Structure formats: structure tokens, C-alpha cells
Amino acid sequence: MNIHGLKLFYHVATTGSFTKAAELLCISQPAVSSQIKRFEHELGVQLFQQQGRGVVLTEFGIALAEKAQHLMAIEQHIETFVEEYRLAKTGDLHIVATYLPANFLIPKWAAIFKAANEHVNLMITTTNTKDAFEQLIHYKADLAIYGGGISERPKEIWWEELYEDELWFVVSPHHRYAHQTITLIEMFQEPFIMREKGSSMREHLFSLCQTYQVEPPKIALQFNGINESIRSVIAGYGANFISSLAVREYVESGQLARVHIKDIHPVKHKISICTRKNEKQNLLVQNFIETIKRSL
């Protein structure tokens, strides 16, 4: 396949115009049209069809443009890798993270890293587990920092566990179980405030139910963010099962209180740094990982 033709097609597809693609690539519009026709002839499949005075992608053209997007991302990744390897101290570093590390760990790590690498453009995106891994696999991110279980990790990902925190049951300091030690069955009689289905905290809670063969609690309120669920418990309603990273300051300041549970093992939540498997890490990724390890 003519890769140059594929790249040219991709630019026409994404700009929606032969003229705009020509301007972007600094070549003439007739040259773009001619090369696209040659590329269609090589493939033996029509990529564009006439619509009014313009053209639109065919069904196959739409599908090919989506595939070509992955190739363009890989090409950009390789170009960035070469440039960063050559310069070491400059370039872009794209980090994608799930909510817990993004809010409670990465700010410190990013500040330390930037102090030593001021010319590196550090971009951090907070998202859910599925999207974080998809961005990493498709070269839209250089590394992912993830909090969650082993079962959620795709086979294409290499990970290293760097940190773990304990999950706590917490209630308002005025709750009857505040600072008490009770059974898991008693705890689960309370209404719970949790994040949405699929969140790692919620999965840990229901895994605990299965391990100790008790009925799960009623999820009385559901939020898409940790802070919202914490604020509702502070306001005096229900209980939460949550990372100590997220609530330690609230417990120490007296805004929340722990509830201790008899005869269960502490539940740990692991934070891992993830990269693509079987790929040599560029120097910026290596430096960021070393920054994290030194700060732990």
C-alpha cells in the first residue's frame, strides 16, 4: 500500500476538503486530487463520492479514515520518541490517569518532575479505567497511572505496582457507628453513597460481600465523582467505602469518622503505572517513572 497516499487521504478526510488538505500540506489542489485518484485506483475501491458541488466519504472511506487515524497516531508517537530521545529534556509527555491517582498523587509527582524538566510540556488527563487503557494502547498517551484491580488490565499493557492504600468505611462523626467496631452485617444495614457502576471502589465493596458471603448494602445515592460522595457523608447521610488517600484529611480533621469492622482483613487498593507492553520507553517516560519512585 502507498503510505503517502494513505496519509494524503487521511488529511482530506479529516479536513473535509481537497483544498484545505492541499493548504495544510503546502501542495496544489490538483496534485492532491490526482494522488487521491491514483490511491483509489491502487486500492480498487472508491473513497469519495460526489455530493452537490463537493465530495463526501464513502462507507469504506469512513472506515479507512478511522484505521488511518491509528497509523497517524503511531507515526506521531515515533517522531516524538526520536525527538525526545535526541533532546532528552524537551518534548511532550501525555499522561492519562484514573480519578484517585490524578487527584491525590499526580499533582505532587508532576510538580517535582516539572521543577527538574521545565521545558517538557506535561499534559495530564483524568478519565475512567477503560478510556485510560484505550488511550494508552492507541498511542494517544505515553503512560497511564491507574488505581484498580488486576482483572481490569488488558493484555497489551505492562504495569508496575508502585503504591497501595487501605480502603476505609467512613461515616459522619455524629453517626451512631462513628469510631465503633461492628460486624460487616451491621455495617451493611446502613445506606451507602458510592460512585457509579464500574468504579473500582464499588467493585471492591461488592467483592468484599462475596468474600464474606453477606448481602450487599443498599446504594442509596450514586455520584460520578469521589468528592460528591464524600460531601454527602459529611453532611450526615449514609456511609462510604473509600480509599484512605481520599478521606484521610477529613478523618484527621474530624469531619469524617472511621468505622472498624470485626474479623475481616484490610482491603488494599493498588496504584500502578502502566505502559505499552514490549515497547522501549522513551527517556521522558523513564524520567517520570523515576521521579515517582523517588518520591514514594
CSV table of C-alpha atoms in Angstrom, one decimal:
chain,number,residue,atom,x,y,z
A,1,MET,CA,0.0,0.0,0.0
A,2,ASN,CA,1.1,3.5,-0.8
A,3,ILE,CA,1.5,5.0,2.7
A,4,HIS,CA,2.0,8.5,1.3
A,5,GLY,CA,-1.4,8.1,-0.5
A,6,LEU,CA,-3.0,6.9,2.7
A,7,LYS,CA,-1.7,9.9,4.7
A,8,LEU,CA,-2.9,12.2,1.9
A,9,PHE,CA,-6.3,10.6,2.0
A,10,TYR,CA,-6.4,11.0,5.8
A,11,HIS,CA,-5.8,14.7,5.6
A,12,VAL,CA,-8.5,15.1,3.0
A,13,ALA,CA,-10.9,13.0,5.2
A,14,THR,CA,-10.2,15.0,8.4
A,15,THR,CA,-10.3,18.4,6.9
A,16,GLY,CA,-13.3,17.6,4.7
A,17,SER,CA,-11.8,19.3,1.7
A,18,PHE,CA,-9.2,18.7,-1.0
A,19,THR,CA,-8.4,22.4,-0.9
A,20,LYS,CA,-7.8,22.6,2.8
A,21,ALA,CA,-5.7,19.4,2.7
A,22,ALA,CA,-3.6,21.0,0.0
A,23,GLU,CA,-3.1,24.1,2.0
A,24,LEU,CA,-2.2,22.1,5.1
A,25,LEU,CA,0.4,20.1,3.1
A,26,CYS,CA,1.6,23.0,1.1
A,27,ILE,CA,0.9,21.4,-2.3
A,28,SER,CA,-1.5,22.3,-5.0
A,29,GLN,CA,-5.1,21.2,-5.0
A,30,PRO,CA,-4.9,19.5,-8.4
A,31,ALA,CA,-1.9,17.5,-7.1
A,32,VAL,CA,-4.0,16.3,-4.1
A,33,SER,CA,-6.9,15.3,-6.4
A,34,SER,CA,-4.5,13.4,-8.8
A,35,GLN,CA,-2.8,11.5,-6.0
A,36,ILE,CA,-6.1,10.6,-4.4
A,37,LYS,CA,-7.4,9.2,-7.7
A,38,ARG,CA,-4.1,7.1,-8.0
A,39,PHE,CA,-4.6,5.9,-4.5
A,40,GLU,CA,-8.2,4.8,-5.2
A,41,HIS,CA,-7.1,3.1,-8.3
A,42,GLU,CA,-4.4,1.2,-6.4
A,43,LEU,CA,-6.9,0.1,-3.8
A,44,GLY,CA,-9.6,-0.7,-6.3
A,45,VAL,CA,-12.2,0.9,-4.0
A,46,GLN,CA,-13.9,4.3,-4.2
A,47,LEU,CA,-13.1,6.5,-1.2
A,48,PHE,CA,-15.1,9.6,-2.1
A,49,GLN,CA,-18.4,10.2,-3.9
A,50,GLN,CA,-19.9,13.4,-5.3
A,51,GLN,CA,-22.5,15.3,-3.3
A,52,GLY,CA,-23.7,18.5,-4.7
A,53,ARG,CA,-20.6,20.6,-5.5
A,54,GLY,CA,-18.5,18.8,-3.0
A,55,VAL,CA,-17.5,15.2,-2.1
A,56,VAL,CA,-18.1,13.0,0.9
A,57,LEU,CA,-16.5,9.9,2.1
A,58,THR,CA,-18.0,6.5,1.0
A,59,GLU,CA,-18.8,3.9,3.7
A,60,PHE,CA,-15.4,2.3,3.0
A,61,GLY,CA,-13.7,5.7,3.1
A,62,ILE,CA,-15.1,6.4,6.6
A,63,ALA,CA,-13.9,3.0,7.9
A,64,LEU,CA,-10.4,3.5,6.3
A,65,ALA,CA,-10.1,7.0,7.8
A,66,GLU,CA,-10.7,5.5,11.2
A,67,LYS,CA,-8.0,2.9,10.7
A,68,ALA,CA,-5.6,5.6,9.3
A,69,GLN,CA,-6.1,7.6,12.4
A,70,HIS,CA,-4.3,4.9,14.4
A,71,LEU,CA,-1.4,5.0,11.9
A,72,MET,CA,-1.1,8.7,12.2
A,73,ALA,CA,-1.0,8.5,16.0
A,74,ILE,CA,1.8,5.9,15.8
A,75,GLU,CA,3.7,8.0,13.3
A,76,GLN,CA,3.4,11.0,15.6
A,77,HIS,CA,4.5,8.8,18.5
A,78,ILE,CA,7.6,7.6,16.7
A,79,GLU,CA,8.5,11.2,15.6
A,80,THR,CA,8.1,12.3,19.2
A,81,PHE,CA,10.1,9.4,20.5
A,82,VAL,CA,13.0,10.2,18.2
A,83,GLU,CA,13.0,13.9,19.1
A,84,GLU,CA,12.7,13.3,22.8
A,85,TYR,CA,15.5,10.7,22.7
A,86,ARG,CA,17.7,13.2,20.9
A,87,LEU,CA,16.9,16.1,23.2
A,88,ALA,CA,16.0,14.3,26.4
A,89,LYS,CA,14.9,17.4,28.2
A,90,THR,CA,12.2,18.7,25.8
A,91,GLY,CA,9.1,17.4,24.2
A,92,ASP,CA,5.6,16.4,25.2
A,93,LEU,CA,4.6,13.9,27.8
A,94,HIS,CA,1.0,12.7,27.8
A,95,ILE,CA,-0.2,11.1,31.0
A,96,VAL,CA,-3.7,9.6,31.5
A,97,ALA,CA,-4.9,8.7,34.9
A,98,THR,CA,-7.9,7.4,36.8
A,99,TYR,CA,-9.5,9.7,39.3
A,100,LEU,CA,-7.8,8.7,42.5
A,101,PRO,CA,-4.1,9.0,41.4
A,102,ALA,CA,-5.0,12.0,39.3
A,103,ASN,CA,-6.3,13.9,42.3
A,104,PHE,CA,-4.2,12.7,45.2
A,105,LEU,CA,-0.8,11.6,43.8
A,106,ILE,CA,0.0,13.0,40.4
A,107,PRO,CA,-0.1,16.7,41.5
A,108,LYS,CA,2.9,16.2,43.7
A,109,TRP,CA,4.7,14.0,41.2
A,110,ALA,CA,4.1,16.5,38.3
A,111,ALA,CA,5.4,19.4,40.4
A,112,ILE,CA,8.6,17.6,41.2
A,113,PHE,CA,9.1,16.5,37.6
A,114,LYS,CA,8.4,20.0,36.2
A,115,ALA,CA,10.9,21.5,38.6
A,116,ALA,CA,13.6,19.4,37.0
A,117,ASN,CA,12.3,19.4,33.4
A,118,GLU,CA,10.8,22.9,32.9
A,119,HIS,CA,10.9,22.6,29.1
A,120,VAL,CA,8.8,19.4,29.0
A,121,ASN,CA,5.2,20.0,28.1
A,122,LEU,CA,3.3,17.8,30.7
A,123,MET,CA,-0.3,17.0,29.8
A,124,ILE,CA,-2.5,15.1,32.3
A,125,THR,CA,-5.9,13.8,31.5
A,126,THR,CA,-8.3,12.4,34.1
A,127,THR,CA,-10.6,9.7,32.9
A,128,ASN,CA,-12.1,6.3,33.7
A,129,THR,CA,-10.3,3.0,33.5
A,130,LYS,CA,-11.5,1.8,30.1
A,131,ASP,CA,-10.7,5.1,28.4
A,132,ALA,CA,-7.3,5.4,30.1
A,133,PHE,CA,-6.2,2.0,28.7
A,134,GLU,CA,-7.6,2.7,25.3
A,135,GLN,CA,-5.7,6.0,25.1
A,136,LEU,CA,-2.5,4.2,26.1
A,137,ILE,CA,-3.0,1.3,23.6
A,138,HIS,CA,-3.8,3.6,20.7
A,139,TYR,CA,-0.8,5.9,21.3
A,140,LYS,CA,-2.8,8.8,22.5
A,141,ALA,CA,-1.0,8.7,25.8
A,142,ASP,CA,2.6,7.8,26.8
A,143,LEU,CA,1.7,6.3,30.1
A,144,ALA,CA,-1.2,5.6,32.4
A,145,ILE,CA,-1.5,5.8,36.2
A,146,TYR,CA,-4.2,3.5,37.3
A,147,GLY,CA,-5.9,2.5,40.6
A,148,GLY,CA,-7.9,-0.7,40.4
A,149,GLY,CA,-7.9,-4.5,40.2
A,150,ILE,CA,-5.8,-6.8,38.1
A,151,SER,CA,-8.8,-8.2,36.2
A,152,GLU,CA,-9.4,-4.8,34.5
A,153,ARG,CA,-5.9,-4.7,32.9
A,154,PRO,CA,-5.6,-5.5,29.2
A,155,LYS,CA,-3.0,-8.0,28.0
A,156,GLU,CA,-1.4,-5.3,25.8
A,157,ILE,CA,-0.4,-3.3,29.0
A,158,TRP,CA,2.7,-3.7,31.2
A,159,TRP,CA,2.2,-2.4,34.7
A,160,GLU,CA,4.2,-2.0,37.8
A,161,GLU,CA,2.5,-1.6,41.2
A,162,LEU,CA,4.0,1.4,43.0
A,163,TYR,CA,1.7,2.2,45.8
A,164,GLU,CA,-1.2,0.8,47.8
A,165,ASP,CA,-3.6,2.3,50.2
A,166,GLU,CA,-6.2,0.8,52.5
A,167,LEU,CA,-9.9,1.2,51.9
A,168,TRP,CA,-11.9,2.5,54.9
A,169,PHE,CA,-15.6,2.6,56.0
A,170,VAL,CA,-16.4,6.1,56.9
A,171,VAL,CA,-19.5,7.9,58.3
A,172,SER,CA,-20.3,11.3,59.7
A,173,PRO,CA,-18.7,11.9,63.1
A,174,HIS,CA,-22.3,12.2,64.6
A,175,HIS,CA,-23.3,8.7,63.2
A,176,ARG,CA,-24.0,6.1,65.8
A,177,TYR,CA,-21.2,3.9,64.4
A,178,ALA,CA,-18.6,6.6,64.3
A,179,HIS,CA,-15.3,5.3,65.9
A,180,GLN,CA,-17.1,2.0,66.7
A,181,THR,CA,-16.1,-1.6,65.9
A,182,ILE,CA,-19.0,-3.6,64.4
A,183,THR,CA,-19.7,-6.6,62.2
A,184,LEU,CA,-19.8,-6.4,58.4
A,185,ILE,CA,-23.5,-7.4,58.5
A,186,GLU,CA,-24.2,-4.4,60.8
A,187,MET,CA,-22.3,-2.1,58.6
A,188,PHE,CA,-24.2,-3.2,55.5
A,189,GLN,CA,-27.5,-2.3,57.1
A,190,GLU,CA,-26.6,1.3,56.5
A,191,PRO,CA,-27.4,3.1,53.2
A,192,PHE,CA,-24.3,3.6,51.2
A,193,ILE,CA,-23.2,6.5,49.0
A,194,MET,CA,-21.0,5.3,46.2
A,195,ARG,CA,-19.6,6.2,42.8
A,196,GLU,CA,-21.1,4.8,39.6
A,197,LYS,CA,-21.2,1.2,38.5
A,198,GLY,CA,-17.7,0.1,37.2
A,199,SER,CA,-15.8,2.3,39.7
A,200,SER,CA,-13.0,0.4,41.5
A,201,MET,CA,-14.3,1.4,45.0
A,202,ARG,CA,-17.7,-0.1,44.2
A,203,GLU,CA,-16.1,-3.2,42.8
A,204,HIS,CA,-14.1,-3.6,45.9
A,205,LEU,CA,-17.2,-3.3,48.1
A,206,PHE,CA,-19.1,-6.0,46.2
A,207,SER,CA,-16.1,-8.2,46.2
A,208,LEU,CA,-16.0,-7.9,50.0
A,209,CYS,CA,-19.6,-9.1,50.1
A,210,GLN,CA,-18.7,-12.2,48.0
A,211,THR,CA,-15.7,-13.0,50.1
A,212,TYR,CA,-17.5,-12.9,53.4
A,213,GLN,CA,-20.9,-14.1,52.0
A,214,VAL,CA,-23.0,-11.2,53.2
A,215,GLU,CA,-25.8,-9.3,51.4
A,216,PRO,CA,-24.6,-6.1,49.8
A,217,PRO,CA,-25.7,-2.8,51.2
A,218,LYS,CA,-28.3,-0.6,49.6
A,219,ILE,CA,-26.7,2.0,47.3
A,220,ALA,CA,-28.9,5.0,48.4
A,221,LEU,CA,-27.0,7.7,46.5
A,222,GLN,CA,-24.7,7.4,43.4
A,223,PHE,CA,-22.3,10.0,42.1
A,224,ASN,CA,-19.8,10.1,39.3
A,225,GLY,CA,-17.1,11.8,41.5
A,226,ILE,CA,-15.4,11.0,44.8
A,227,ASN,CA,-15.8,14.5,46.2
A,228,GLU,CA,-19.5,14.5,45.8
A,229,SER,CA,-19.9,11.2,47.7
A,230,ILE,CA,-17.6,12.4,50.5
A,231,ARG,CA,-19.6,15.6,50.9
A,232,SER,CA,-22.8,13.7,51.3
A,233,VAL,CA,-21.4,11.5,54.0
A,234,ILE,CA,-20.0,14.6,55.8
A,235,ALA,CA,-23.5,16.1,55.6
A,236,GLY,CA,-24.7,13.3,57.7
A,237,TYR,CA,-26.3,10.7,55.4
A,238,GLY,CA,-25.2,7.2,54.9
A,239,ALA,CA,-21.7,5.5,54.8
A,240,ASN,CA,-19.0,5.1,52.2
A,241,PHE,CA,-16.3,2.6,51.5
A,242,ILE,CA,-13.4,4.6,50.1
A,243,SER,CA,-9.7,5.0,49.7
A,244,SER,CA,-7.8,6.3,52.7
A,245,LEU,CA,-6.0,8.6,50.3
A,246,ALA,CA,-9.3,10.4,49.6
A,247,VAL,CA,-10.5,10.8,53.2
A,248,ARG,CA,-7.5,10.7,55.5
A,249,GLU,CA,-7.5,14.5,55.9
A,250,TYR,CA,-11.3,14.5,56.6
A,251,VAL,CA,-10.9,11.8,59.3
A,252,GLU,CA,-7.9,13.6,60.9
A,253,SER,CA,-9.8,16.9,61.0
A,254,GLY,CA,-12.9,15.3,62.5
A,255,GLN,CA,-15.2,15.9,59.5
A,256,LEU,CA,-15.5,12.1,59.0
A,257,ALA,CA,-15.1,9.1,61.3
A,258,ARG,CA,-13.9,5.6,60.6
A,259,VAL,CA,-16.0,2.5,61.3
A,260,HIS,CA,-13.9,-0.6,62.1
A,261,ILE,CA,-15.1,-4.0,61.1
A,262,LYS,CA,-14.6,-7.2,63.1
A,263,ASP,CA,-12.9,-10.2,61.7
A,264,ILE,CA,-12.1,-9.0,58.2
A,265,HIS,CA,-8.7,-8.5,56.6
A,266,PRO,CA,-7.8,-4.9,55.5
A,267,VAL,CA,-8.8,-4.3,51.9
A,268,LYS,CA,-5.9,-2.8,49.8
A,269,HIS,CA,-6.2,-0.6,46.7
A,270,LYS,CA,-3.2,-0.7,44.4
A,271,ILE,CA,-1.9,2.2,42.3
A,272,SER,CA,0.1,1.1,39.2
A,273,ILE,CA,2.0,2.9,36.5
A,274,CYS,CA,1.2,1.4,33.0
A,275,THR,CA,2.9,1.5,29.6
A,276,ARG,CA,2.6,-0.5,26.4
A,277,LYS,CA,4.0,-4.0,26.7
A,278,ASN,CA,7.2,-4.9,24.8
A,279,GLU,CA,8.0,-1.3,23.9
A,280,LYS,CA,11.1,0.5,24.8
A,281,GLN,CA,10.2,3.5,27.0
A,282,ASN,CA,11.4,6.9,25.8
A,283,LEU,CA,13.6,9.0,28.1
A,284,LEU,CA,10.8,11.3,29.3
A,285,VAL,CA,8.7,8.3,30.3
A,286,GLN,CA,11.6,6.8,32.1
A,287,ASN,CA,12.4,10.1,33.9
A,288,PHE,CA,8.8,10.5,35.0
A,289,ILE,CA,8.7,6.9,36.4
A,290,GLU,CA,11.9,7.5,38.3
A,291,THR,CA,10.5,10.8,39.7
A,292,ILE,CA,7.5,8.8,41.0
A,293,LYS,CA,9.7,6.1,42.6
A,294,ARG,CA,12.0,8.6,44.3
A,295,SER,CA,9.0,10.4,45.8
A,296,LEU,CA,7.4,7.4,47.3
